Amino acid sequence: MTYAELADAILKTGIISDAWLNGAERFRTEPIILSQHTYNALCHAAEAIGNAYNELAQIVWNNPIYLDDFFHLTPFQKLMWLSSGGAWHTIARLDVFITNDQRIQICEMNSDTPSGEAEAVILNQILQQENLLNPNEAFENTFCEAVVQCYQKTVREVKPKPTVAIVYPTDLPEDLSMIELYRRWFEARGMTVVLGSPRNLGKNAQGKITLFGTEIDILYRHYKTDWWGERESAWLDGEPFEDPEPLATELFWLIEAEHAKELAIINPFGAVLTQNKLTMAFMWKYLSLFSPENQKAIRAYIPETLCISDVLDKASFKKDEWVLKSDYGCEGEEVIIGNHISEELWNASLEKANPNRWILQRYFEATKDGETTNYGIYLVAGRAAGIFTRVSKYATDYSAQCVATFLKP
């Protein structure tokens, strides 16, 4: 299949609107083919770290002092966490790599607003071959069943065909394909779907939550938790945001509705904690608080990670051995790979980074033929449910190419 043919097939789905990004091809016509053994190993690692995150959430829930002393959460971030009851997960994506010495390493988890589902599912459907297994084949049913189960366990009065509000940043185009995919999946199951931003939320005369005036039963939240709260720069000399104030009114409405068992929120606002990259430094600093099983998983799969605030001598950290990451940066933003930049820029970054909001993570080499492959493993209700593979020359960002992924029978 030529790229023109692939692009035509993608656009005909009506889900993904562009097969190019800034003139560059977004996809590859040739899939990656994994052995079942390799795929199982990637899934096992993702599930193991998902379990470690679940224990971390329990540890912090039972010891809320860490919210201030370690994570330095803002008042509204703490509100989101404390109102969640420790719940944080429905769907997540872990970025998993196979290093040049054949170790599996997980550099982070997106448990807040994981994306890429449309690219992962659609590309695999188009490039499916009879002699290969599609690891994303059951993704739709697994995800939709999890959403329905969360709804049924959360609300007091369960409707056979609930109304779903997908709330997302309507001014950003990056994840519109995922929004459209979810809309079709929910509507195929007889649900009513309403799309909008947090600013379109309201309350009707009966006190029920609405989106554009339509009463809703499920709120699928694809608006990042750190955007619901106070917005502050991660840099000591950073420019203030144009909209730094929290979405207080809308947030209070949703929390009250959820506690009244009138609304199910997916993903829970508790993801404000697990999305924070300081969690990986917490795992290493307080390793002894975890179960033996999770200690083993953390050592095996999470690169050594430190909070900058715990580093007394920054000059002793050789830049080529470390990666600098902010707490809520995403898709390559505020990720500084030491061996990709000059010594001067590295030192300036360390000096200007807010020490309470950045981590240093041990660099690992996962480059083959000048490219790095990121195997994004989706977890749904804690179990591996699919894969979103991207290939890039540097850190995985929006310029990375999406690749279909299949398994040998």
GROMACS .gro file of C-alpha atoms in nm, residues 14-283:
model
  270
   14GLY     CA    1  -1.424   1.029   0.894
   15ILE     CA    2  -1.246   0.992   1.227
   16ILE     CA    3  -0.891   1.106   1.152
   17SER     CA    4  -0.900   1.428   0.952
   18ASP     CA    5  -0.542   1.459   0.833
   19ALA     CA    6  -0.272   1.207   0.743
   20TRP     CA    7  -0.004   1.476   0.745
   21LEU     CA    8   0.134   1.708   1.011
   22ASN     CA    9   0.309   2.023   0.890
   23GLY     CA   10   0.354   1.849   0.556
   24ALA     CA   11   0.513   1.536   0.706
   25GLU     CA   12   0.355   1.189   0.695
   26ARG     CA   13   0.190   1.103   1.029
   27PHE     CA   14   0.171   0.728   0.968
   28ARG     CA   15   0.377   0.442   0.829
   29THR     CA   16   0.255   0.193   0.573
   30GLU     CA   17   0.467  -0.090   0.712
   31PRO     CA   18   0.355  -0.231   1.048
   32ILE     CA   19   0.568  -0.346   1.338
   33ILE     CA   20   0.528  -0.718   1.402
   34LEU     CA   21   0.595  -0.841   1.753
   35SER     CA   22   0.620  -1.194   1.885
   36GLN     CA   23   0.351  -1.292   2.131
   37HIS     CA   24   0.626  -1.331   2.392
   38THR     CA   25   0.749  -0.973   2.345
   39TYR     CA   26   0.398  -0.829   2.352
   40ASN     CA   27   0.313  -1.024   2.666
   41ALA     CA   28   0.630  -0.893   2.831
   42LEU     CA   29   0.535  -0.533   2.746
   43CYS     CA   30   0.185  -0.587   2.883
   44HIS     CA   31   0.314  -0.754   3.197
   45ALA     CA   32   0.544  -0.459   3.266
   46ALA     CA   33   0.262  -0.208   3.212
   47GLU     CA   34   0.023  -0.398   3.438
   48ALA     CA   35   0.290  -0.434   3.706
   49ILE     CA   36   0.358  -0.059   3.711
   50GLY     CA   37  -0.015   0.012   3.701
   51ASN     CA   38  -0.043  -0.199   4.014
   52ALA     CA   39   0.245  -0.006   4.173
   53TYR     CA   40   0.062   0.320   4.099
   54ASN     CA   41  -0.249   0.180   4.261
   55GLU     CA   42  -0.053   0.104   4.577
   56LEU     CA   43   0.105   0.451   4.563
   57ALA     CA   44  -0.244   0.602   4.558
   58GLN     CA   45  -0.335   0.398   4.866
   59ILE     CA   46  -0.016   0.503   5.046
   60VAL     CA   47  -0.079   0.873   4.982
   61TRP     CA   48  -0.448   0.842   5.067
   62ASN     CA   49  -0.354   0.698   5.406
   63ASN     CA   50  -0.076   0.956   5.454
   64PRO     CA   51  -0.206   1.288   5.318
   65ILE     CA   52   0.097   1.471   5.457
   66TYR     CA   53   0.273   1.376   5.131
   67LEU     CA   54   0.037   1.603   4.935
   68ASP     CA   55   0.218   1.904   5.082
   69ASP     CA   56   0.557   1.772   5.188
   70PHE     CA   57   0.639   1.579   4.872
   71PHE     CA   58   0.401   1.666   4.587
   72HIS     CA   59   0.346   2.032   4.679
   73LEU     CA   60  -0.004   2.024   4.534
   74THR     CA   61  -0.201   2.345   4.502
   75PRO     CA   62  -0.525   2.387   4.702
   76PHE     CA   63  -0.747   2.290   4.408
   77GLN     CA   64  -0.526   1.997   4.316
   78LYS     CA   65  -0.564   1.873   4.672
   79LEU     CA   66  -0.939   1.926   4.644
   80MET     CA   67  -0.950   1.703   4.336
   81TRP     CA   68  -0.748   1.431   4.505
   82LEU     CA   69  -0.928   1.438   4.841
   83SER     CA   70  -1.270   1.441   4.675
   84SER     CA   71  -1.181   1.132   4.472
   85GLY     CA   72  -1.160   0.894   4.765
   86GLY     CA   73  -0.834   0.768   4.619
   87ALA     CA   74  -0.993   0.662   4.287
   88TRP     CA   75  -0.772   0.749   3.989
   89HIS     CA   76  -0.813   0.499   3.707
   90THR     CA   77  -1.037   0.383   3.426
   91ILE     CA   78  -0.804   0.407   3.127
   92ALA     CA   79  -0.433   0.490   3.114
   93ARG     CA   80  -0.144   0.460   2.870
   94LEU     CA   81   0.209   0.370   2.974
   95ASP     CA   82   0.503   0.461   2.750
   96VAL     CA   83   0.711   0.143   2.732
   97PHE     CA   84   1.049   0.099   2.562
   98ILE     CA   85   1.282  -0.191   2.486
   99THR     CA   86   1.638  -0.074   2.549
  100ASN     CA   87   1.939  -0.165   2.339
  101ASP     CA   88   2.036  -0.421   2.605
  102GLN     CA   89   1.685  -0.574   2.586
  103ARG     CA   90   1.548  -0.439   2.913
  104ILE     CA   91   1.193  -0.304   2.936
  105GLN     CA   92   1.171   0.051   3.071
  106ILE     CA   93   0.865   0.267   3.139
  107CYS     CA   94   0.939   0.638   3.141
  108GLU     CA   95   0.592   0.760   3.242
  109MET     CA   96   0.220   0.690   3.260
  110ASN     CA   97  -0.065   0.907   3.130
  111SER     CA   98  -0.355   0.829   3.361
  112ASP     CA   99  -0.523   1.167   3.319
  113THR     CA  100  -0.620   1.218   2.954
  114PRO     CA  101  -0.456   0.933   2.757
  115SER     CA  102  -0.485   0.979   2.381
  116GLY     CA  103  -0.388   0.800   2.057
  117GLU     CA  104  -0.676   0.552   2.068
  118ALA     CA  105  -0.810   0.649   1.725
  119GLU     CA  106  -0.471   0.619   1.555
  120ALA     CA  107  -0.404   0.286   1.725
  121VAL     CA  108  -0.740   0.130   1.637
  122ILE     CA  109  -0.796   0.275   1.289
  123LEU     CA  110  -0.444   0.210   1.157
  124ASN     CA  111  -0.457  -0.151   1.271
  125GLN     CA  112  -0.797  -0.201   1.107
  126ILE     CA  113  -0.676  -0.064   0.773
  127LEU     CA  114  -0.347  -0.257   0.764
  128GLN     CA  115  -0.484  -0.582   0.908
  129GLN     CA  116  -0.338  -0.897   0.750
  130GLU     CA  117  -0.496  -1.242   0.770
  131ASN     CA  118  -0.185  -1.412   0.906
  132LEU     CA  119  -0.135  -1.161   1.191
  133LEU     CA  120  -0.316  -1.101   1.520
  134ASN     CA  121  -0.454  -0.754   1.601
  135PRO     CA  122  -0.387  -0.667   1.969
  136ASN     CA  123  -0.636  -0.377   1.945
  137GLU     CA  124  -0.926  -0.588   1.817
  138ALA     CA  125  -1.107  -0.600   2.154
  139PHE     CA  126  -1.016  -0.244   2.259
  140GLU     CA  127  -1.361  -0.096   2.186
  141ASN     CA  128  -1.558  -0.356   2.380
  142THR     CA  129  -1.313  -0.359   2.672
  143PHE     CA  130  -1.316   0.018   2.707
  144CYS     CA  131  -1.693   0.066   2.667
  145GLU     CA  132  -1.768  -0.214   2.911
  146ALA     CA  133  -1.539  -0.052   3.169
  147VAL     CA  134  -1.716   0.284   3.125
  148VAL     CA  135  -2.058   0.122   3.172
  149GLN     CA  136  -1.943  -0.070   3.478
  150CYS     CA  137  -1.799   0.245   3.636
  151TYR     CA  138  -2.130   0.419   3.572
  152GLN     CA  139  -2.335   0.135   3.718
  153LYS     CA  140  -2.119   0.120   4.032
  154THR     CA  141  -2.116   0.497   4.085
  155VAL     CA  142  -2.470   0.633   4.042
  156ARG     CA  143  -2.776   0.571   4.253
  157GLU     CA  144  -3.027   0.535   3.967
  158VAL     CA  145  -2.888   0.350   3.665
  159LYS     CA  146  -3.041   0.422   3.324
  160PRO     CA  147  -3.027   0.159   3.048
  161LYS     CA  148  -2.910   0.423   2.796
  162PRO     CA  149  -2.723   0.697   2.983
  163THR     CA  150  -2.620   1.032   2.836
  164VAL     CA  151  -2.244   1.080   2.806
  165ALA     CA  152  -2.074   1.419   2.804
  166ILE     CA  153  -1.726   1.422   2.654
  167VAL     CA  154  -1.560   1.731   2.799
  168TYR     CA  155  -1.239   1.841   2.628
  169PRO     CA  156  -1.041   2.153   2.529
  170THR     CA  157  -1.249   2.253   2.226
  171ASP     CA  158  -0.990   2.508   2.114
  172LEU     CA  159  -0.723   2.240   2.057
  173PRO     CA  160  -0.743   2.004   1.756
  174GLU     CA  161  -0.492   1.738   1.862
  175ASP     CA  162  -0.734   1.482   2.008
  176LEU     CA  163  -1.045   1.541   1.797
  177SER     CA  164  -1.003   1.198   1.635
  178MET     CA  165  -1.020   1.031   1.976
  179ILE     CA  166  -1.330   1.235   2.066
  180GLU     CA  167  -1.501   1.127   1.742
  181LEU     CA  168  -1.404   0.763   1.795
  182TYR     CA  169  -1.551   0.761   2.146
  183ARG     CA  170  -1.865   0.938   2.026
  184ARG     CA  171  -1.925   0.663   1.770
  185TRP     CA  172  -1.852   0.386   2.019
  186PHE     CA  173  -2.096   0.524   2.275
  187GLU     CA  174  -2.368   0.601   2.021
  188ALA     CA  175  -2.338   0.248   1.876
  189ARG     CA  176  -2.449   0.129   2.221
  190GLY     CA  177  -2.755   0.352   2.224
  191MET     CA  178  -2.610   0.625   2.443
  192THR     CA  179  -2.668   0.994   2.379
  193VAL     CA  180  -2.341   1.186   2.345
  194VAL     CA  181  -2.289   1.560   2.403
  195LEU     CA  182  -1.959   1.734   2.330
  196GLY     CA  183  -1.826   2.052   2.491
  197SER     CA  184  -1.574   2.222   2.718
  198PRO     CA  185  -1.589   2.278   3.095
  199ARG     CA  186  -1.725   2.626   3.025
  200ASN     CA  187  -2.032   2.467   2.865
  201LEU     CA  188  -2.130   2.284   3.184
  202GLY     CA  189  -2.429   2.401   3.383
  203LYS     CA  190  -2.706   2.303   3.624
  204ASN     CA  191  -3.075   2.268   3.541
  205ALA     CA  192  -3.376   2.354   3.757
  206GLN     CA  193  -3.356   2.011   3.923
  207GLY     CA  194  -2.994   2.071   4.017
  208LYS     CA  195  -2.861   1.810   3.772
  209ILE     CA  196  -2.541   1.864   3.573
  210THR     CA  197  -2.589   1.962   3.209
  211LEU     CA  198  -2.372   2.019   2.904
  212PHE     CA  199  -2.521   2.271   2.661
  213GLY     CA  200  -2.845   2.231   2.856
  214THR     CA  201  -2.863   1.850   2.820
  215GLU     CA  202  -2.874   1.657   3.146
  216ILE     CA  203  -2.585   1.410   3.166
  217ASP     CA  204  -2.517   1.085   3.351
  218ILE     CA  205  -2.152   1.018   3.263
  219LEU     CA  206  -1.880   1.279   3.223
  220TYR     CA  207  -1.585   1.153   3.022
  221ARG     CA  208  -1.315   1.399   3.120
  222HIS     CA  209  -1.056   1.468   2.852
  223TYR     CA  210  -0.960   1.802   3.006
  224LYS     CA  211  -0.641   1.774   3.208
  225THR     CA  212  -0.663   1.793   3.585
  226ASP     CA  213  -0.388   2.056   3.609
  227TRP     CA  214  -0.604   2.276   3.383
  228TRP     CA  215  -0.903   2.245   3.618
  229GLY     CA  216  -0.690   2.377   3.904
  230GLU     CA  217  -0.458   2.673   3.945
  231ARG     CA  218  -0.221   2.711   3.650
  232GLU     CA  219   0.135   2.799   3.745
  233SER     CA  220   0.454   2.786   3.541
  234ALA     CA  221   0.698   2.507   3.621
  235TRP     CA  222   0.984   2.754   3.561
  236LEU     CA  223   1.104   2.997   3.826
  237ASP     CA  224   1.113   3.273   3.564
  238GLY     CA  225   0.815   3.148   3.361
  239GLU     CA  226   0.553   3.379   3.221
  240PRO     CA  227   0.216   3.356   3.399
  241PHE     CA  228  -0.071   3.186   3.215
  242GLU     CA  229  -0.342   3.400   3.060
  243ASP     CA  230  -0.603   3.194   3.248
  244PRO     CA  231  -0.438   3.098   3.579
  245GLU     CA  232  -0.756   3.076   3.787
  246PRO     CA  233  -0.910   2.734   3.863
  247LEU     CA  234  -1.243   2.629   3.714
  248ALA     CA  235  -1.385   2.651   4.063
  249THR     CA  236  -1.758   2.667   3.991
  250GLU     CA  237  -1.759   2.382   3.741
  251LEU     CA  238  -1.532   2.170   3.961
  252PHE     CA  239  -1.755   2.214   4.266
  253TRP     CA  240  -2.062   2.121   4.060
  254LEU     CA  241  -1.904   1.796   3.941
  255ILE     CA  242  -1.767   1.695   4.280
  256GLU     CA  243  -2.103   1.757   4.446
  257ALA     CA  244  -2.287   1.559   4.176
  258GLU     CA  245  -2.047   1.268   4.203
  259HIS     CA  246  -2.075   1.257   4.582
  260ALA     CA  247  -2.454   1.266   4.549
  261LYS     CA  248  -2.423   0.958   4.323
  262GLU     CA  249  -2.585   1.144   4.035
  263LEU     CA  250  -2.285   1.147   3.801
  264ALA     CA  251  -2.000   0.915   3.705
  265ILE     CA  252  -1.670   1.087   3.615
  266ILE     CA  253  -1.418   0.907   3.394
  267ASN     CA  254  -1.126   0.936   3.449
  268PRO     CA  255  -1.166   1.027   3.818
  269PHE     CA  256  -1.021   1.356   3.937
  270GLY     CA  257  -0.786   1.149   4.154
  271ALA     CA  258  -0.569   1.122   3.841
  272VAL     CA  259  -0.431   1.461   3.944
  273LEU     CA  260  -0.194   1.267   4.169
  274THR     CA  261  -0.100   0.970   3.950
  275GLN     CA  262  -0.046   1.195   3.647
  276ASN     CA  263   0.216   1.391   3.841
  277LYS     CA  264   0.563   1.268   3.737
  278LEU     CA  265   0.688   1.317   4.092
  279THR     CA  266   0.516   0.984   4.157
  280MET     CA  267   0.812   0.805   3.999
  281ALA     CA  268   1.052   0.984   4.232
  282PHE     CA  269   0.820   0.891   4.520
  283MET     CA  270   0.844   0.525   4.419
   0.00000   0.00000   0.00000
